[in-house]
Amino acid sequence: MRTVLPAGTALVESASWGVMGSVDELRAAEGPGKDAQNAFKVRLSIKTALGDNAYAWDANEEYLFKAMMAFAMRRYSSKSMTQISNVLLCNVTDRVSFWFVVTDSSKNVTTVPGSEVEAAIRMNRNRINSAFLLSDKTLQFVKITSTLSPPVEPSTPVWLIVFGVVLCLILAGIVFLVVAGIHQHKKKNIKSTERENLEEKCEVTITVENGIPCEALDLKAGHINGVFAADDERFTSL
């Protein structure tokens, strides 16, 4: 079972924060840490993020948070020897929110500059969020803006994609013109063939006059009347 701290209960570290810190940090520990330049306020929306699977914020979760901050400081600077005991929390509320500072492990009497803590948080933001199953919207460091994920760059350059699309359009247009030309040429050939067939049919058509079939006159080759041909042969031969 996890034990949830009562609302408004300050941790033991709040007293240590005041003893080890400066006068300004002591005042910050007594009230909300607004006056401490190196202090950060954290808000967690666990219920909003996880719904029915939300976990209770207790001493174990606070220990995990301090461990993650010590990890972030060590990962940010190889010279850093930050321990879990160097991360101090105070003014924990049920909603859940609290303030924290990171003390200098070498001197143990001053806090680490807020700029270094902020840089360490930005560098390890995804790891911190993952540890609590939260996101930038549900785990907020009030003085630190949400980190935007870097834009995803396509493996293929954009100009190459555009060039490929334009080339495909040009090739498609050329193929369309070729196919359309072939289709029209076939249509013309079919029409000319049909016309020739129609003319041939007209030439061999047999007409019927007075019930007697008569061959149509061949206009191209002409037609010789047999009666007159016989007369011509009879009178012309001398």
PDB file of C-alpha atoms in Angstrom:
ATOM      1  CA  MET A   1       0.000   0.000   0.000  1.00  0.00           C
ATOM      2  CA  ARG A   2       1.206   3.480  -0.874  1.00  0.00           C
ATOM      3  CA  THR A   3       0.804   6.126   1.805  1.00  0.00           C
ATOM      4  CA  VAL A   4      -0.416   9.497   0.500  1.00  0.00           C
ATOM      5  CA  LEU A   5       0.796  12.522   2.379  1.00  0.00           C
ATOM      6  CA  PRO A   6      -1.873  14.840   3.844  1.00  0.00           C
ATOM      7  CA  ALA A   7      -2.711  17.967   1.867  1.00  0.00           C
ATOM      8  CA  GLY A   8      -0.289  20.858   2.318  1.00  0.00           C
ATOM      9  CA  THR A   9       2.268  18.721   4.177  1.00  0.00           C
ATOM     10  CA  ALA A  10       5.823  19.880   3.523  1.00  0.00           C
ATOM     11  CA  LEU A  11       8.523  17.254   3.301  1.00  0.00           C
ATOM     12  CA  VAL A  12      11.399  16.929   5.704  1.00  0.00           C
ATOM     13  CA  GLU A  13      13.610  18.376   3.001  1.00  0.00           C
ATOM     14  CA  SER A  14      11.871  21.726   3.403  1.00  0.00           C
ATOM     15  CA  ALA A  15      13.660  22.242   6.692  1.00  0.00           C
ATOM     16  CA  SER A  16      16.951  21.139   5.175  1.00  0.00           C
ATOM     17  CA  TRP A  17      16.327  23.465   2.259  1.00  0.00           C
ATOM     18  CA  GLY A  18      16.053  26.363   4.692  1.00  0.00           C
ATOM     19  CA  VAL A  19      19.104  25.339   6.735  1.00  0.00           C
ATOM     20  CA  MET A  20      21.397  24.702   3.784  1.00  0.00           C
ATOM     21  CA  GLY A  21      20.165  27.484   1.555  1.00  0.00           C
ATOM     22  CA  SER A  22      20.511  31.212   1.673  1.00  0.00           C
ATOM     23  CA  VAL A  23      18.111  33.613   3.364  1.00  0.00           C
ATOM     24  CA  ASP A  24      16.085  33.965   0.149  1.00  0.00           C
ATOM     25  CA  GLU A  25      15.770  30.203  -0.148  1.00  0.00           C
ATOM     26  CA  LEU A  26      14.697  29.970   3.499  1.00  0.00           C
ATOM     27  CA  ARG A  27      11.887  32.424   2.774  1.00  0.00           C
ATOM     28  CA  ALA A  28      11.014  30.416  -0.300  1.00  0.00           C
ATOM     29  CA  ALA A  29      10.773  27.247   1.784  1.00  0.00           C
ATOM     30  CA  GLU A  30       8.463  28.893   4.305  1.00  0.00           C
ATOM     31  CA  GLY A  31       6.037  29.978   1.601  1.00  0.00           C
ATOM     32  CA  PRO A  32       5.597  28.976  -2.039  1.00  0.00           C
ATOM     33  CA  GLY A  33       9.037  29.042  -3.645  1.00  0.00           C
ATOM     34  CA  LYS A  34       8.308  32.068  -5.829  1.00  0.00           C
ATOM     35  CA  ASP A  35      11.286  34.068  -4.550  1.00  0.00           C
ATOM     36  CA  ALA A  36      13.880  31.342  -5.091  1.00  0.00           C
ATOM     37  CA  GLN A  37      15.461  31.870  -8.495  1.00  0.00           C
ATOM     38  CA  ASN A  38      16.689  28.288  -8.692  1.00  0.00           C
ATOM     39  CA  ALA A  39      13.432  26.658  -7.575  1.00  0.00           C
ATOM     40  CA  PHE A  40      10.962  25.056  -9.971  1.00  0.00           C
ATOM     41  CA  LYS A  41       7.278  24.345  -9.523  1.00  0.00           C
ATOM     42  CA  VAL A  42       5.912  21.065 -10.859  1.00  0.00           C
ATOM     43  CA  ARG A  43       2.295  20.152 -11.613  1.00  0.00           C
ATOM     44  CA  LEU A  44       1.177  16.583 -12.350  1.00  0.00           C
ATOM     45  CA  SER A  45      -2.234  15.672 -13.827  1.00  0.00           C
ATOM     46  CA  ILE A  46      -2.115  11.941 -13.164  1.00  0.00           C
ATOM     47  CA  LYS A  47      -5.885  11.390 -13.151  1.00  0.00           C
ATOM     48  CA  THR A  48      -6.301  13.322 -16.393  1.00  0.00           C
ATOM     49  CA  ALA A  49      -3.585  11.333 -18.119  1.00  0.00           C
ATOM     50  CA  LEU A  50      -4.341   7.809 -16.882  1.00  0.00           C
ATOM     51  CA  GLY A  51      -8.018   7.900 -15.845  1.00  0.00           C
ATOM     52  CA  ASP A  52      -8.983   4.767 -13.927  1.00  0.00           C
ATOM     53  CA  ASN A  53      -5.388   3.549 -14.077  1.00  0.00           C
ATOM     54  CA  ALA A  54      -4.089   6.590 -12.220  1.00  0.00           C
ATOM     55  CA  TYR A  55      -1.655   5.878  -9.390  1.00  0.00           C
ATOM     56  CA  ALA A  56      -1.452   7.643  -6.034  1.00  0.00           C
ATOM     57  CA  TRP A  57       1.291  10.185  -5.497  1.00  0.00           C
ATOM     58  CA  ASP A  58       3.170   9.090  -2.397  1.00  0.00           C
ATOM     59  CA  ALA A  59       6.650   8.947  -0.888  1.00  0.00           C
ATOM     60  CA  ASN A  60       7.722   6.301  -3.394  1.00  0.00           C
ATOM     61  CA  GLU A  61       6.757   8.514  -6.334  1.00  0.00           C
ATOM     62  CA  GLU A  62       8.600  11.428  -4.740  1.00  0.00           C
ATOM     63  CA  TYR A  63      11.682   9.240  -4.397  1.00  0.00           C
ATOM     64  CA  LEU A  64      11.390   8.322  -8.089  1.00  0.00           C
ATOM     65  CA  PHE A  65      11.112  11.993  -9.038  1.00  0.00           C
ATOM     66  CA  LYS A  66      14.248  12.861  -7.066  1.00  0.00           C
ATOM     67  CA  ALA A  67      16.054   9.915  -8.639  1.00  0.00           C
ATOM     68  CA  MET A  68      15.050  11.065 -12.122  1.00  0.00           C
ATOM     69  CA  MET A  69      16.244  14.610 -11.434  1.00  0.00           C
ATOM     70  CA  ALA A  70      19.574  13.308 -10.088  1.00  0.00           C
ATOM     71  CA  PHE A  71      19.858  11.149 -13.219  1.00  0.00           C
ATOM     72  CA  ALA A  72      19.092  14.157 -15.444  1.00  0.00           C
ATOM     73  CA  MET A  73      21.746  16.290 -13.744  1.00  0.00           C
ATOM     74  CA  ARG A  74      24.367  13.537 -14.025  1.00  0.00           C
ATOM     75  CA  ARG A  75      23.534  12.899 -17.679  1.00  0.00           C
ATOM     76  CA  TYR A  76      23.617  16.610 -18.475  1.00  0.00           C
ATOM     77  CA  SER A  77      27.061  17.115 -16.979  1.00  0.00           C
ATOM     78  CA  SER A  78      29.633  14.356 -16.665  1.00  0.00           C
ATOM     79  CA  LYS A  79      31.223  16.314 -13.812  1.00  0.00           C
ATOM     80  CA  SER A  80      28.009  16.378 -11.815  1.00  0.00           C
ATOM     81  CA  MET A  81      27.884  14.108  -8.753  1.00  0.00           C
ATOM     82  CA  THR A  82      24.256  14.883  -7.886  1.00  0.00           C
ATOM     83  CA  GLN A  83      22.729  12.432  -5.411  1.00  0.00           C
ATOM     84  CA  ILE A  84      19.087  11.801  -4.631  1.00  0.00           C
ATOM     85  CA  SER A  85      19.609  13.651  -1.334  1.00  0.00           C
ATOM     86  CA  ASN A  86      20.548  16.777  -3.324  1.00  0.00           C
ATOM     87  CA  VAL A  87      17.021  17.081  -4.750  1.00  0.00           C
ATOM     88  CA  LEU A  88      14.801  18.820  -2.200  1.00  0.00           C
ATOM     89  CA  LEU A  89      10.998  19.050  -2.381  1.00  0.00           C
ATOM     90  CA  CYS A  90       8.541  21.199  -0.456  1.00  0.00           C
ATOM     91  CA  ASN A  91       4.912  22.394  -0.428  1.00  0.00           C
ATOM     92  CA  VAL A  92       3.500  19.135  -1.801  1.00  0.00           C
ATOM     93  CA  THR A  93      -0.250  19.276  -2.448  1.00  0.00           C
ATOM     94  CA  ASP A  94      -2.829  16.574  -3.190  1.00  0.00           C
ATOM     95  CA  ARG A  95      -3.605  17.906  -6.687  1.00  0.00           C
ATOM     96  CA  VAL A  96      -0.411  17.153  -7.200  1.00  0.00           C
ATOM     97  CA  SER A  97       2.020  20.059  -7.223  1.00  0.00           C
ATOM     98  CA  PHE A  98       5.240  20.928  -5.407  1.00  0.00           C
ATOM     99  CA  TRP A  99       8.434  22.987  -5.575  1.00  0.00           C
ATOM    100  CA  PHE A 100      11.951  21.594  -5.779  1.00  0.00           C
ATOM    101  CA  VAL A 101      15.573  22.702  -5.942  1.00  0.00           C
ATOM    102  CA  VAL A 102      18.806  20.849  -6.633  1.00  0.00           C
ATOM    103  CA  THR A 103      21.691  21.518  -4.266  1.00  0.00           C
ATOM    104  CA  ASP A 104      25.351  21.497  -5.262  1.00  0.00           C
ATOM    105  CA  SER A 105      26.806  18.137  -4.215  1.00  0.00           C
ATOM    106  CA  SER A 106      30.334  19.543  -3.877  1.00  0.00           C
ATOM    107  CA  LYS A 107      29.427  22.422  -1.581  1.00  0.00           C
ATOM    108  CA  ASN A 108      26.060  21.219  -0.294  1.00  0.00           C
ATOM    109  CA  VAL A 109      25.217  24.729   0.905  1.00  0.00           C
ATOM    110  CA  THR A 110      24.095  26.353  -2.331  1.00  0.00           C
ATOM    111  CA  THR A 111      21.649  25.403  -5.027  1.00  0.00           C
ATOM    112  CA  VAL A 112      22.553  24.538  -8.583  1.00  0.00           C
ATOM    113  CA  PRO A 113      21.784  27.472 -10.940  1.00  0.00           C
ATOM    114  CA  GLY A 114      18.308  27.260 -12.402  1.00  0.00           C
ATOM    115  CA  SER A 115      19.675  27.516 -15.940  1.00  0.00           C
ATOM    116  CA  GLU A 116      21.614  24.260 -15.491  1.00  0.00           C
ATOM    117  CA  VAL A 117      18.624  22.472 -13.967  1.00  0.00           C
ATOM    118  CA  GLU A 118      16.419  23.700 -16.837  1.00  0.00           C
ATOM    119  CA  ALA A 119      18.938  22.508 -19.438  1.00  0.00           C
ATOM    120  CA  ALA A 120      19.126  19.088 -17.764  1.00  0.00           C
ATOM    121  CA  ILE A 121      15.316  18.813 -17.722  1.00  0.00           C
ATOM    122  CA  ARG A 122      15.051  19.773 -21.397  1.00  0.00           C
ATOM    123  CA  MET A 123      17.710  17.244 -22.325  1.00  0.00           C
ATOM    124  CA  ASN A 124      15.975  14.391 -20.462  1.00  0.00           C
ATOM    125  CA  ARG A 125      12.333  15.477 -20.717  1.00  0.00           C
ATOM    126  CA  ASN A 126      11.181  12.340 -22.506  1.00  0.00           C
ATOM    127  CA  ARG A 127      12.883  10.071 -19.964  1.00  0.00           C
ATOM    128  CA  ILE A 128      11.273  11.967 -17.073  1.00  0.00           C
ATOM    129  CA  ASN A 129       7.830  11.846 -18.693  1.00  0.00           C
ATOM    130  CA  SER A 130       8.157   8.136 -19.427  1.00  0.00           C
ATOM    131  CA  ALA A 131       9.063   7.353 -15.824  1.00  0.00           C
ATOM    132  CA  PHE A 132       5.673   8.708 -14.695  1.00  0.00           C
ATOM    133  CA  LEU A 133       3.676   7.642 -17.780  1.00  0.00           C
ATOM    134  CA  LEU A 134       2.901  11.303 -18.474  1.00  0.00           C
ATOM    135  CA  SER A 135       3.496  13.896 -21.196  1.00  0.00           C
ATOM    136  CA  ASP A 136       4.567  17.534 -21.373  1.00  0.00           C
ATOM    137  CA  LYS A 137       0.919  18.544 -20.874  1.00  0.00           C
ATOM    138  CA  THR A 138       0.325  16.372 -17.814  1.00  0.00           C
ATOM    139  CA  LEU A 139       3.759  16.777 -16.205  1.00  0.00           C
ATOM    140  CA  GLN A 140       4.475  20.489 -16.243  1.00  0.00           C
ATOM    141  CA  PHE A 141       7.576  22.303 -15.109  1.00  0.00           C
ATOM    142  CA  VAL A 142       5.934  25.701 -14.745  1.00  0.00           C
ATOM    143  CA  LYS A 143       8.924  27.878 -15.642  1.00  0.00           C
ATOM    144  CA  ILE A 144      10.001  25.598 -18.497  1.00  0.00           C
ATOM    145  CA  THR A 145       8.090  25.649 -21.768  1.00  0.00           C
ATOM    146  CA  SER A 146       7.142  22.364 -23.369  1.00  0.00           C
ATOM    147  CA  THR A 147       9.808  20.867 -25.573  1.00  0.00           C
ATOM    148  CA  LEU A 148       8.713  20.416 -29.155  1.00  0.00           C
ATOM    149  CA  SER A 149       9.693  17.184 -30.825  1.00  0.00           C
ATOM    150  CA  PRO A 150      11.990  17.772 -33.801  1.00  0.00           C
ATOM    151  CA  PRO A 151      10.210  17.704 -37.155  1.00  0.00           C
ATOM    152  CA  VAL A 152      10.355  14.380 -38.918  1.00  0.00           C
ATOM    153  CA  GLU A 153      12.505  14.651 -42.019  1.00  0.00           C
ATOM    154  CA  PRO A 154      11.635  12.319 -44.887  1.00  0.00           C
ATOM    155  CA  SER A 155      14.369   9.930 -45.962  1.00  0.00           C
ATOM    156  CA  THR A 156      13.943  11.146 -49.562  1.00  0.00           C
ATOM    157  CA  PRO A 157      14.632  14.856 -50.292  1.00  0.00           C
ATOM    158  CA  VAL A 158      11.532  16.919 -51.045  1.00  0.00           C
ATOM    159  CA  TRP A 159      12.909  18.201 -54.358  1.00  0.00           C
ATOM    160  CA  LEU A 160      13.414  14.612 -55.540  1.00  0.00           C
ATOM    161  CA  ILE A 161       9.805  13.738 -54.683  1.00  0.00           C
ATOM    162  CA  VAL A 162       8.521  16.791 -56.594  1.00  0.00           C
ATOM    163  CA  PHE A 163      10.751  15.967 -59.563  1.00  0.00           C
ATOM    164  CA  GLY A 164       9.462  12.396 -59.634  1.00  0.00           C
ATOM    165  CA  VAL A 165       5.822  13.538 -59.566  1.00  0.00           C
ATOM    166  CA  VAL A 166       6.384  16.028 -62.419  1.00  0.00           C
ATOM    167  CA  LEU A 167       8.248  13.407 -64.471  1.00  0.00           C
ATOM    168  CA  CYS A 168       5.431  10.896 -63.989  1.00  0.00           C
ATOM    169  CA  LEU A 169       2.875  13.471 -65.132  1.00  0.00           C
ATOM    170  CA  ILE A 170       4.910  14.225 -68.276  1.00  0.00           C
ATOM    171  CA  LEU A 171       5.291  10.532 -69.121  1.00  0.00           C
ATOM    172  CA  ALA A 172       1.580   9.956 -68.554  1.00  0.00           C
ATOM    173  CA  GLY A 173       0.781  12.849 -70.929  1.00  0.00           C
ATOM    174  CA  ILE A 174       3.081  11.446 -73.627  1.00  0.00           C
ATOM    175  CA  VAL A 175       1.560   7.959 -73.347  1.00  0.00           C
ATOM    176  CA  PHE A 176      -1.934   9.453 -73.543  1.00  0.00           C
ATOM    177  CA  LEU A 177      -1.096  11.393 -76.718  1.00  0.00           C
ATOM    178  CA  VAL A 178       0.462   8.321 -78.378  1.00  0.00           C
ATOM    179  CA  VAL A 179      -2.502   6.084 -77.519  1.00  0.00           C
ATOM    180  CA  ALA A 180      -4.992   8.731 -78.666  1.00  0.00           C
ATOM    181  CA  GLY A 181      -3.106   9.142 -81.982  1.00  0.00           C
ATOM    182  CA  ILE A 182      -3.104   5.387 -82.615  1.00  0.00           C
ATOM    183  CA  HIS A 183      -6.792   5.190 -81.794  1.00  0.00           C
ATOM    184  CA  GLN A 184      -7.666   8.014 -84.217  1.00  0.00           C
ATOM    185  CA  HIS A 185      -5.522   6.438 -86.952  1.00  0.00           C
ATOM    186  CA  LYS A 186      -7.381   3.148 -86.555  1.00  0.00           C
ATOM    187  CA  LYS A 187     -10.691   4.984 -86.776  1.00  0.00           C
ATOM    188  CA  LYS A 188      -9.650   6.644 -90.060  1.00  0.00           C
ATOM    189  CA  ASN A 189      -8.539   3.298 -91.504  1.00  0.00           C
ATOM    190  CA  ILE A 190     -11.835   1.676 -90.559  1.00  0.00           C
ATOM    191  CA  LYS A 191     -13.836   4.515 -92.138  1.00  0.00           C
ATOM    192  CA  SER A 192     -11.824   4.394 -95.384  1.00  0.00           C
ATOM    193  CA  THR A 193     -12.210   0.602 -95.598  1.00  0.00           C
ATOM    194  CA  GLU A 194     -15.941   0.863 -95.096  1.00  0.00           C
ATOM    195  CA  ARG A 195     -16.178   3.517 -97.815  1.00  0.00           C
ATOM    196  CA  GLU A 196     -14.256   1.355-100.299  1.00  0.00           C
ATOM    197  CA  ASN A 197     -16.448  -1.649 -99.559  1.00  0.00           C
ATOM    198  CA  LEU A 198     -19.540   0.463-100.099  1.00  0.00           C
ATOM    199  CA  GLU A 199     -18.281   1.645-103.500  1.00  0.00           C
ATOM    200  CA  GLU A 200     -17.530  -1.915-104.591  1.00  0.00           C
ATOM    201  CA  LYS A 201     -21.029  -2.991-103.661  1.00  0.00           C
ATOM    202  CA  CYS A 202     -22.472  -0.162-105.705  1.00  0.00           C
ATOM    203  CA  GLU A 203     -20.435  -1.241-108.787  1.00  0.00           C
ATOM    204  CA  VAL A 204     -21.714  -4.839-108.793  1.00  0.00           C
ATOM    205  CA  THR A 205     -25.303  -4.009-108.005  1.00  0.00           C
ATOM    206  CA  ILE A 206     -27.794  -5.631-110.489  1.00  0.00           C
ATOM    207  CA  THR A 207     -30.802  -3.528-111.307  1.00  0.00           C
ATOM    208  CA  VAL A 208     -34.171  -4.952-112.268  1.00  0.00           C
ATOM    209  CA  GLU A 209     -36.177  -3.287-115.036  1.00  0.00           C
ATOM    210  CA  ASN A 210     -39.577  -4.592-116.090  1.00  0.00           C
ATOM    211  CA  GLY A 211     -38.899  -7.748-114.173  1.00  0.00           C
ATOM    212  CA  ILE A 212     -35.714  -8.467-116.153  1.00  0.00           C
ATOM    213  CA  PRO A 213     -32.401  -8.255-114.205  1.00  0.00           C
ATOM    214  CA  CYS A 214     -29.890  -5.991-115.836  1.00  0.00           C
ATOM    215  CA  GLU A 215     -26.292  -5.466-114.935  1.00  0.00           C
ATOM    216  CA  ALA A 216     -25.433  -1.956-113.865  1.00  0.00           C
ATOM    217  CA  LEU A 217     -23.297   0.074-116.198  1.00  0.00           C
ATOM    218  CA  ASP A 218     -19.651  -0.038-115.320  1.00  0.00           C
ATOM    219  CA  LEU A 219     -18.812   3.645-115.374  1.00  0.00           C
ATOM    220  CA  LYS A 220     -15.110   3.098-114.926  1.00  0.00           C
ATOM    221  CA  ALA A 221     -14.477   0.414-117.608  1.00  0.00           C
ATOM    222  CA  GLY A 222     -17.403   1.322-119.867  1.00  0.00           C
ATOM    223  CA  HIS A 223     -19.839  -1.091-121.551  1.00  0.00           C
ATOM    224  CA  ILE A 224     -19.994  -2.185-125.219  1.00  0.00           C
ATOM    225  CA  ASN A 225     -23.372  -2.763-126.806  1.00  0.00           C
ATOM    226  CA  GLY A 226     -23.174  -6.030-128.798  1.00  0.00           C
ATOM    227  CA  VAL A 227     -25.731  -5.010-131.440  1.00  0.00           C
ATOM    228  CA  PHE A 228     -23.862  -1.942-132.555  1.00  0.00           C
ATOM    229  CA  ALA A 229     -20.542  -3.776-132.377  1.00  0.00           C
ATOM    230  CA  ALA A 230     -21.795  -6.353-134.862  1.00  0.00           C
ATOM    231  CA  ASP A 231     -23.043  -3.683-137.254  1.00  0.00           C
ATOM    232  CA  ASP A 232     -19.756  -1.880-137.108  1.00  0.00           C
ATOM    233  CA  GLU A 233     -17.855  -5.004-138.070  1.00  0.00           C
ATOM    234  CA  ARG A 234     -20.219  -5.671-140.957  1.00  0.00           C
ATOM    235  CA  PHE A 235     -20.018  -2.276-142.576  1.00  0.00           C
ATOM    236  CA  THR A 236     -16.420  -1.395-141.890  1.00  0.00           C
ATOM    237  CA  SER A 237     -14.809  -4.444-143.414  1.00  0.00           C
ATOM    238  CA  LEU A 238     -14.251  -3.761-147.104  1.00  0.00           C
TER     239      LEU A 238
END
